[in-house]
Short mmCIF file of N, CA and C in Angstrom, two decimals:
data_model
loop_
_atom_site.label_atom_id
_atom_site.label_comp_id
_atom_site.label_asym_id
_atom_site.label_seq_id
_atom_site.Cartn_x
_atom_site.Cartn_y
_atom_site.Cartn_z
N MET A 381 -37.25 -0.59 -26.51
CA MET A 381 -36.28 0.48 -26.97
C MET A 381 -36.13 1.42 -25.54
N SER A 382 -34.89 1.73 -25.22
CA SER A 382 -34.81 2.72 -24.01
C SER A 382 -35.16 4.02 -24.16
N THR A 383 -35.19 4.77 -23.16
CA THR A 383 -35.57 6.21 -23.42
C THR A 383 -34.40 7.00 -23.93
N GLU A 384 -33.20 6.70 -23.81
CA GLU A 384 -31.93 7.25 -24.48
C GLU A 384 -31.97 7.25 -25.79
N THR A 385 -32.40 5.94 -26.44
CA THR A 385 -32.23 5.98 -27.82
C THR A 385 -33.42 6.66 -28.54
N SER A 386 -34.61 6.56 -27.65
CA SER A 386 -35.94 7.41 -28.36
C SER A 386 -35.59 8.91 -28.36
N LYS A 387 -34.90 9.36 -27.47
CA LYS A 387 -34.47 10.79 -27.48
C LYS A 387 -33.37 11.11 -28.43
N ALA A 388 -32.61 10.21 -28.62
CA ALA A 388 -31.41 10.43 -29.61
C ALA A 388 -31.77 10.38 -31.01
N THR A 389 -32.91 9.76 -31.43
CA THR A 389 -33.43 9.55 -32.75
C THR A 389 -34.73 10.56 -32.93
N ALA A 390 -34.53 11.09 -34.26
CA ALA A 390 -35.79 11.95 -34.67
C ALA A 390 -35.84 11.66 -36.08
N LYS A 391 -37.20 11.64 -36.53
CA LYS A 391 -37.45 11.50 -37.96
C LYS A 391 -37.57 12.81 -38.66
N VAL A 392 -36.63 12.64 -39.67
CA VAL A 392 -36.32 13.76 -40.55
C VAL A 392 -36.68 13.47 -41.84
N PRO A 393 -37.48 14.25 -42.59
CA PRO A 393 -37.84 13.96 -43.85
C PRO A 393 -36.75 13.94 -44.75
N LYS A 394 -36.54 12.89 -45.47
CA LYS A 394 -35.32 12.65 -46.45
C LYS A 394 -35.54 13.67 -47.55
N ASN A 395 -36.78 13.42 -48.22
CA ASN A 395 -37.29 14.25 -49.38
C ASN A 395 -38.74 14.65 -49.02
N PRO A 396 -38.80 15.75 -48.76
CA PRO A 396 -40.33 16.20 -48.32
C PRO A 396 -41.43 16.03 -49.41
N ALA A 397 -40.96 16.08 -50.81
CA ALA A 397 -41.89 15.89 -51.89
C ALA A 397 -42.34 14.38 -51.87
N ALA A 398 -41.25 13.46 -51.60
CA ALA A 398 -41.73 12.01 -51.81
C ALA A 398 -42.30 11.53 -50.36
N GLY A 399 -42.11 12.26 -49.33
CA GLY A 399 -42.87 11.72 -48.27
C GLY A 399 -42.10 10.74 -47.38
N SER A 400 -40.81 10.30 -47.93
CA SER A 400 -40.08 9.27 -47.10
C SER A 400 -39.43 9.77 -45.86
N THR A 401 -39.30 9.10 -44.89
CA THR A 401 -38.60 9.55 -43.72
C THR A 401 -37.40 8.62 -43.25
N LYS A 402 -36.38 9.35 -42.80
CA LYS A 402 -35.16 8.56 -42.43
C LYS A 402 -34.82 9.05 -41.00
N THR A 403 -34.55 8.07 -40.10
CA THR A 403 -34.20 8.54 -38.70
C THR A 403 -32.76 8.97 -38.71
N LYS A 404 -32.48 10.05 -37.95
CA LYS A 404 -31.29 10.77 -37.84
C LYS A 404 -30.78 10.93 -36.34
N LYS A 405 -29.78 10.42 -36.06
CA LYS A 405 -29.38 10.31 -34.57
C LYS A 405 -28.71 11.81 -34.32
N LYS A 406 -28.94 12.26 -32.97
CA LYS A 406 -28.33 13.55 -32.52
C LYS A 406 -26.85 13.07 -32.45
N PRO A 407 -25.88 14.23 -32.78
CA PRO A 407 -24.51 13.96 -32.60
C PRO A 407 -24.25 13.69 -31.18
N VAL A 408 -23.14 12.85 -30.82
CA VAL A 408 -22.74 12.67 -29.41
C VAL A 408 -21.25 12.94 -29.57
N SER A 409 -20.92 13.66 -28.38
CA SER A 409 -19.47 13.95 -28.36
C SER A 409 -18.62 12.81 -27.92
N LYS A 410 -17.36 13.05 -28.20
CA LYS A 410 -16.27 11.97 -28.23
C LYS A 410 -16.03 12.05 -26.49
N SER A 411 -16.35 13.18 -25.83
CA SER A 411 -16.22 13.29 -24.31
C SER A 411 -17.39 12.31 -23.73
N SER A 412 -18.44 12.46 -24.12
CA SER A 412 -19.56 11.65 -23.51
C SER A 412 -19.51 10.16 -23.80
N LYS A 413 -18.99 9.90 -25.01
CA LYS A 413 -18.66 8.54 -25.51
C LYS A 413 -17.71 7.79 -24.46
N ALA A 414 -16.56 8.66 -24.16
CA ALA A 414 -15.56 7.97 -23.28
C ALA A 414 -15.90 8.27 -21.85
N CYS A 415 -17.03 8.94 -21.42
CA CYS A 415 -17.43 9.20 -20.12
C CYS A 415 -16.30 9.91 -19.54
N ILE A 416 -15.89 11.17 -20.15
CA ILE A 416 -14.85 11.95 -19.64
C ILE A 416 -15.48 13.39 -19.62
N ILE A 417 -15.14 14.14 -18.58
CA ILE A 417 -15.55 15.61 -18.62
C ILE A 417 -14.71 16.50 -19.39
N PHE A 418 -13.50 16.31 -19.50
CA PHE A 418 -12.63 17.14 -20.22
C PHE A 418 -13.08 16.96 -21.90
N PRO A 419 -12.78 18.03 -22.54
CA PRO A 419 -13.29 18.10 -24.01
C PRO A 419 -12.14 17.39 -24.97
N VAL A 420 -12.47 16.14 -25.35
CA VAL A 420 -11.72 15.23 -26.03
C VAL A 420 -11.41 16.01 -27.56
N GLY A 421 -12.47 16.70 -27.97
CA GLY A 421 -12.35 17.14 -29.31
C GLY A 421 -11.46 18.41 -29.38
N ARG A 422 -11.49 19.33 -28.35
CA ARG A 422 -10.50 20.42 -28.29
C ARG A 422 -9.13 19.92 -27.92
N ILE A 423 -8.98 18.92 -27.19
CA ILE A 423 -7.56 18.39 -26.94
C ILE A 423 -6.94 18.01 -28.27
N HIS A 424 -7.93 17.17 -29.00
CA HIS A 424 -7.63 16.58 -30.25
C HIS A 424 -7.19 17.73 -31.39
N THR A 425 -7.64 18.85 -31.30
CA THR A 425 -7.41 19.94 -32.21
C THR A 425 -5.91 20.45 -31.80
N MET A 426 -5.93 20.71 -30.50
CA MET A 426 -4.50 21.33 -29.86
C MET A 426 -3.61 20.31 -30.31
N LEU A 427 -3.72 18.92 -30.11
CA LEU A 427 -2.59 17.91 -30.49
C LEU A 427 -2.20 17.98 -32.04
N LYS A 428 -3.30 18.11 -32.73
CA LYS A 428 -2.87 18.18 -34.05
C LYS A 428 -2.28 19.51 -34.61
N HIS A 429 -2.35 20.54 -33.84
CA HIS A 429 -1.55 21.68 -34.08
C HIS A 429 -0.10 21.66 -33.64
N ARG A 430 0.06 20.94 -32.57
CA ARG A 430 1.42 20.76 -31.93
C ARG A 430 2.35 19.70 -32.62
N VAL A 431 1.81 18.64 -33.23
CA VAL A 431 2.46 17.68 -33.77
C VAL A 431 2.99 18.09 -35.26
N PRO A 432 4.11 17.88 -35.53
CA PRO A 432 4.60 18.27 -36.94
C PRO A 432 3.80 17.64 -38.26
N THR A 433 3.55 16.31 -37.89
CA THR A 433 2.88 15.40 -39.04
C THR A 433 1.51 15.87 -39.14
N LYS A 434 0.90 16.42 -38.06
CA LYS A 434 -0.68 16.70 -38.08
C LYS A 434 -1.75 15.67 -38.07
N ARG A 435 -0.95 14.42 -37.78
CA ARG A 435 -1.86 13.24 -37.55
C ARG A 435 -1.69 12.59 -36.12
N VAL A 436 -2.93 12.76 -35.52
CA VAL A 436 -2.97 12.21 -34.20
C VAL A 436 -4.30 11.27 -33.97
N SER A 437 -4.02 10.22 -33.35
CA SER A 437 -5.20 9.39 -33.30
C SER A 437 -6.10 9.82 -32.26
N VAL A 438 -7.41 9.55 -32.22
CA VAL A 438 -8.54 10.07 -31.44
C VAL A 438 -8.21 9.38 -29.99
N LEU A 439 -7.58 7.99 -30.03
CA LEU A 439 -7.36 7.47 -28.75
C LEU A 439 -6.43 8.18 -27.87
N ALA A 440 -5.49 8.83 -28.62
CA ALA A 440 -4.40 9.58 -27.80
C ALA A 440 -4.98 10.74 -27.19
N SER A 441 -5.95 11.36 -27.91
CA SER A 441 -6.82 12.53 -27.34
C SER A 441 -7.47 12.02 -26.17
N ILE A 442 -8.19 10.90 -26.34
CA ILE A 442 -9.07 10.52 -25.17
C ILE A 442 -8.08 10.12 -23.90
N TYR A 443 -7.05 9.60 -24.20
CA TYR A 443 -6.02 9.24 -23.28
C TYR A 443 -5.54 10.42 -22.33
N LEU A 444 -5.28 11.34 -23.12
CA LEU A 444 -4.68 12.75 -22.62
C LEU A 444 -5.80 13.28 -21.83
N ALA A 445 -6.82 13.35 -22.31
CA ALA A 445 -8.05 14.03 -21.62
C ALA A 445 -8.34 13.22 -20.23
N ALA A 446 -8.20 11.86 -20.21
CA ALA A 446 -8.35 11.20 -19.19
C ALA A 446 -7.43 11.43 -18.04
N ILE A 447 -6.03 11.55 -18.48
CA ILE A 447 -4.89 11.96 -17.68
C ILE A 447 -5.18 13.24 -17.03
N LEU A 448 -5.49 14.12 -17.64
CA LEU A 448 -5.73 15.60 -17.22
C LEU A 448 -6.91 15.47 -16.26
N GLU A 449 -7.95 14.89 -16.55
CA GLU A 449 -9.14 14.79 -15.66
C GLU A 449 -8.81 14.16 -14.29
N TYR A 450 -8.07 13.09 -14.34
CA TYR A 450 -7.58 12.38 -13.16
C TYR A 450 -6.57 13.26 -12.33
N LEU A 451 -5.54 13.99 -12.91
CA LEU A 451 -4.72 14.89 -12.39
C LEU A 451 -5.41 15.95 -11.55
N THR A 452 -6.53 16.55 -12.23
CA THR A 452 -7.35 17.73 -11.65
C THR A 452 -8.03 17.22 -10.63
N SER A 453 -8.73 16.16 -10.76
CA SER A 453 -9.42 15.51 -9.61
C SER A 453 -8.60 15.22 -8.46
N GLU A 454 -7.38 14.72 -8.65
CA GLU A 454 -6.45 14.51 -7.44
C GLU A 454 -5.95 15.66 -6.77
N VAL A 455 -5.72 16.67 -7.59
CA VAL A 455 -5.30 18.06 -6.81
C VAL A 455 -6.69 18.71 -6.29
N LEU A 456 -7.61 18.73 -6.90
CA LEU A 456 -8.91 19.21 -6.03
C LEU A 456 -9.20 18.41 -4.72
N GLU A 457 -8.96 17.20 -4.85
CA GLU A 457 -9.26 16.27 -3.72
C GLU A 457 -8.38 16.63 -2.49
N LEU A 458 -7.07 16.86 -2.93
CA LEU A 458 -6.08 17.31 -1.86
C LEU A 458 -6.25 18.65 -1.48
N THR A 459 -6.79 19.59 -2.30
CA THR A 459 -6.93 20.89 -1.84
C THR A 459 -7.96 21.10 -0.94
N VAL A 460 -9.06 20.15 -1.15
CA VAL A 460 -10.14 20.31 -0.21
C VAL A 460 -9.85 19.88 1.08
N SER A 461 -9.17 18.64 1.20
CA SER A 461 -8.60 18.04 2.40
C SER A 461 -7.79 18.93 3.12
N THR A 462 -6.78 19.66 2.53
CA THR A 462 -5.96 20.76 3.15
C THR A 462 -6.86 21.96 3.59
N LEU A 463 -7.99 22.22 2.91
CA LEU A 463 -8.78 23.33 3.51
C LEU A 463 -9.59 22.86 4.68
N LYS A 464 -9.87 21.59 4.81
CA LYS A 464 -10.56 21.25 5.86
C LYS A 464 -9.57 21.06 7.08
N GLN A 465 -8.42 20.73 6.91
CA GLN A 465 -7.41 20.61 7.90
C GLN A 465 -7.21 21.86 8.51
N GLN A 466 -7.19 22.98 7.88
CA GLN A 466 -6.89 24.28 8.33
C GLN A 466 -8.11 24.70 9.30
N GLN A 467 -9.20 24.33 9.12
CA GLN A 467 -10.31 24.77 10.11
C GLN A 467 -10.52 26.25 10.32
N SER A 468 -10.24 26.85 9.17
CA SER A 468 -10.28 28.45 9.30
C SER A 468 -11.73 28.78 8.95
N GLY A 469 -12.60 27.95 8.48
CA GLY A 469 -14.03 28.49 8.19
C GLY A 469 -14.04 28.90 6.67
N VAL A 470 -12.90 28.88 5.93
CA VAL A 470 -13.00 29.44 4.63
C VAL A 470 -13.46 28.43 3.63
N ARG A 471 -14.51 28.81 2.89
CA ARG A 471 -15.20 27.98 2.01
C ARG A 471 -14.70 28.06 0.53
N ARG A 472 -13.73 28.86 0.27
CA ARG A 472 -13.28 29.17 -1.05
C ARG A 472 -11.74 28.73 -1.18
N ILE A 473 -11.62 27.92 -2.37
CA ILE A 473 -10.21 27.56 -2.88
C ILE A 473 -9.40 28.76 -3.33
N SER A 474 -8.21 29.00 -2.81
CA SER A 474 -7.32 29.92 -3.39
C SER A 474 -6.12 29.31 -3.90
N PRO A 475 -5.41 30.08 -4.70
CA PRO A 475 -4.05 29.46 -5.06
C PRO A 475 -3.09 28.97 -4.00
N ARG A 476 -3.36 29.60 -2.83
CA ARG A 476 -2.51 29.29 -1.60
C ARG A 476 -2.93 27.66 -1.11
N HIS A 477 -4.25 27.54 -1.34
CA HIS A 477 -4.54 26.09 -0.88
C HIS A 477 -3.97 25.17 -2.01
N ILE A 478 -4.02 25.51 -3.10
CA ILE A 478 -3.53 24.61 -4.14
C ILE A 478 -2.10 24.41 -3.97
N VAL A 479 -1.35 25.24 -3.69
CA VAL A 479 -0.07 25.01 -3.59
C VAL A 479 0.59 24.20 -2.35
N LEU A 480 -0.27 24.45 -1.33
CA LEU A 480 -0.08 23.67 -0.06
C LEU A 480 -0.35 22.33 -0.22
N ALA A 481 -1.41 22.00 -1.15
CA ALA A 481 -1.80 20.65 -1.33
C ALA A 481 -0.75 19.96 -2.23
N ILE A 482 -0.30 20.70 -3.13
CA ILE A 482 0.67 19.99 -4.08
C ILE A 482 2.00 19.71 -3.55
N LYS A 483 2.52 20.79 -2.52
CA LYS A 483 3.86 20.55 -1.91
C LYS A 483 3.83 19.59 -0.95
N THR A 484 2.66 19.24 -0.23
CA THR A 484 2.52 18.13 0.82
C THR A 484 2.55 16.77 0.15
N ASP A 485 1.97 16.66 -1.07
CA ASP A 485 2.05 15.34 -1.65
C ASP A 485 3.26 15.10 -2.31
N GLU A 486 4.11 13.93 -1.95
CA GLU A 486 5.37 13.91 -2.63
C GLU A 486 5.22 13.62 -4.00
N GLU A 487 4.25 12.88 -4.45
CA GLU A 487 4.17 12.33 -5.90
C GLU A 487 3.84 13.70 -6.77
N LEU A 488 2.89 14.30 -6.36
CA LEU A 488 2.51 15.70 -7.09
C LEU A 488 3.68 16.63 -7.09
N ASP A 489 4.34 16.64 -5.97
CA ASP A 489 5.50 17.65 -5.99
C ASP A 489 6.54 17.11 -6.89
N GLN A 490 6.82 15.78 -7.01
CA GLN A 490 7.81 15.57 -7.90
C GLN A 490 7.30 15.66 -9.31
N LEU A 491 5.86 15.52 -9.73
CA LEU A 491 5.52 15.79 -10.98
C LEU A 491 5.68 17.24 -11.48
N ILE A 492 5.22 18.21 -10.62
CA ILE A 492 5.15 19.56 -10.91
C ILE A 492 6.55 20.21 -10.68
N LYS A 493 7.44 19.80 -9.80
CA LYS A 493 8.66 20.07 -9.42
C LYS A 493 8.71 21.75 -9.23
N SER A 494 9.96 22.15 -9.03
CA SER A 494 10.00 23.49 -8.68
C SER A 494 10.06 24.54 -9.56
N ASN A 495 9.98 24.07 -11.08
CA ASN A 495 9.95 24.90 -12.33
C ASN A 495 8.54 25.48 -12.54
N THR A 496 7.55 25.19 -11.76
CA THR A 496 6.20 25.54 -11.87
C THR A 496 5.88 26.76 -10.94
N THR A 497 5.37 27.64 -11.21
CA THR A 497 4.84 28.77 -10.20
C THR A 497 3.48 28.87 -10.36
N ILE A 498 2.73 28.83 -9.26
CA ILE A 498 1.12 29.18 -9.47
C ILE A 498 1.04 30.62 -8.77
N ALA A 499 0.47 31.54 -9.55
CA ALA A 499 0.36 32.89 -9.12
C ALA A 499 -0.35 33.10 -7.81
N GLY A 500 0.24 33.70 -6.89
CA GLY A 500 -0.46 34.03 -5.59
C GLY A 500 -0.44 32.93 -4.64
N GLY A 501 0.21 31.91 -4.84
CA GLY A 501 0.47 30.67 -4.14
C GLY A 501 1.33 30.73 -2.90
N GLY A 502 2.31 31.60 -3.05
CA GLY A 502 3.26 31.66 -1.92
C GLY A 502 4.18 30.44 -1.89
N VAL A 503 4.91 30.29 -0.79
CA VAL A 503 5.78 29.15 -0.54
C VAL A 503 5.39 28.34 0.50
N LEU A 504 5.98 27.15 0.60
CA LEU A 504 5.71 26.25 1.84
C LEU A 504 6.33 26.91 2.92
N PRO A 505 5.66 26.96 4.10
CA PRO A 505 6.30 27.48 5.44
C PRO A 505 7.13 26.66 6.02
N HIS A 506 8.38 27.15 6.08
CA HIS A 506 9.47 26.40 6.73
C HIS A 506 10.55 27.30 7.04
N ILE A 507 11.15 27.39 8.29
CA ILE A 507 12.15 28.06 8.60
C ILE A 507 13.32 27.16 9.05
N HIS A 508 14.56 27.12 8.56
CA HIS A 508 15.55 26.40 8.72
C HIS A 508 16.08 26.45 10.21
N LYS A 509 16.37 25.38 10.79
CA LYS A 509 16.63 25.45 12.33
C LYS A 509 18.01 26.11 12.68
N ASN A 510 18.73 26.34 11.65
CA ASN A 510 19.97 27.23 11.92
C ASN A 510 19.64 28.72 11.96
N LEU A 511 18.58 29.06 11.21
CA LEU A 511 18.08 30.48 11.19
C LEU A 511 17.23 30.99 12.63
N LEU A 512 16.92 29.90 13.35
CA LEU A 512 16.16 30.30 14.59
C LEU A 512 17.14 30.74 15.45
N LYS A 513 16.79 31.61 16.32
CA LYS A 513 17.64 31.95 17.51
C LYS A 513 17.82 30.90 18.48
N ASN A 514 19.02 30.67 18.82
CA ASN A 514 19.37 29.59 19.77
C ASN A 514 19.12 30.22 21.11
N GLU A 515 18.44 29.66 22.11
CA GLU A 515 18.45 30.07 23.36
C GLU A 515 19.69 29.44 24.09
N GLU A 516 20.42 30.41 24.53
CA GLU A 516 21.68 29.96 25.06
C GLU A 516 21.40 29.64 26.38
N LYS A 517 21.89 28.45 26.84
CA LYS A 517 21.74 27.94 28.08
C LYS A 517 22.81 28.49 28.99
N PRO A 518 22.77 28.89 30.41
CA PRO A 518 23.73 29.23 31.28
C PRO A 518 24.69 28.21 31.25
N VAL A 519 26.10 28.65 30.90
CA VAL A 519 27.27 27.84 30.94
C VAL A 519 27.59 27.52 32.31
N THR A 520 28.02 26.18 32.48
CA THR A 520 28.35 25.65 33.81
C THR A 520 29.74 25.88 33.92
N HIS A 521 30.46 25.95 35.04
CA HIS A 521 31.73 26.10 35.29
C HIS A 521 32.48 25.01 34.72
N LYS A 522 32.02 23.83 34.57
CA LYS A 522 32.97 22.80 34.01
C LYS A 522 32.98 23.09 32.47
N LYS A 523 32.06 23.40 31.84
CA LYS A 523 32.13 23.70 30.43
C LYS A 523 32.87 24.92 30.06
N ALA A 524 33.00 25.85 31.04
CA ALA A 524 33.67 27.15 30.77
C ALA A 524 35.10 26.89 30.93
N ALA A 525 35.55 26.04 31.81
CA ALA A 525 36.82 25.74 32.13
C ALA A 525 37.53 24.86 31.00
N LYS A 526 36.59 23.89 30.36
CA LYS A 526 37.14 23.07 29.37
C LYS A 526 37.19 23.96 28.02
N ALA A 527 36.40 25.24 27.88
CA ALA A 527 36.51 25.73 26.62
C ALA A 527 37.76 26.82 26.78
N SER A 528 37.85 27.30 28.00
CA SER A 528 39.15 28.40 28.17
C SER A 528 40.54 27.44 28.10
N ALA A 529 40.42 26.16 28.45
CA ALA A 529 41.79 25.34 28.46
C ALA A 529 42.04 24.99 27.00
N LYS A 530 41.27 25.10 25.98
CA LYS A 530 41.57 24.51 24.75
C LYS A 530 42.15 25.86 24.06
#
């Protein structure tokens, strides 16, 4: 018998007067059964409230929790790599770092699109080339003559 099963079972008297005992296992959450960090039970409850028929499979909740966990880990991984690339010595993730990570990844940018706003995130730094001042080069006499001839 492994240590996990010995910890999970405890002898609880069924009828104290009769003296009989029955083993009762500790409850195990759906999240731990599915090896997922996100709360499957809470997601299942939220899904039941959103679906008109109120009938939702537990597998749908597990699948949704796994997807949310994957997307969260992907965003977190990209954010940490963005933070390391900046080399500013900052050790705290801010909404700005999250926005930069999402906007630099093509797939996540398509998923989130432009209809999502992260508070305090700002925008992607970009100045269009037409808005920049053009450094005018000195006009040669040949170019000036062609321009005046037209």
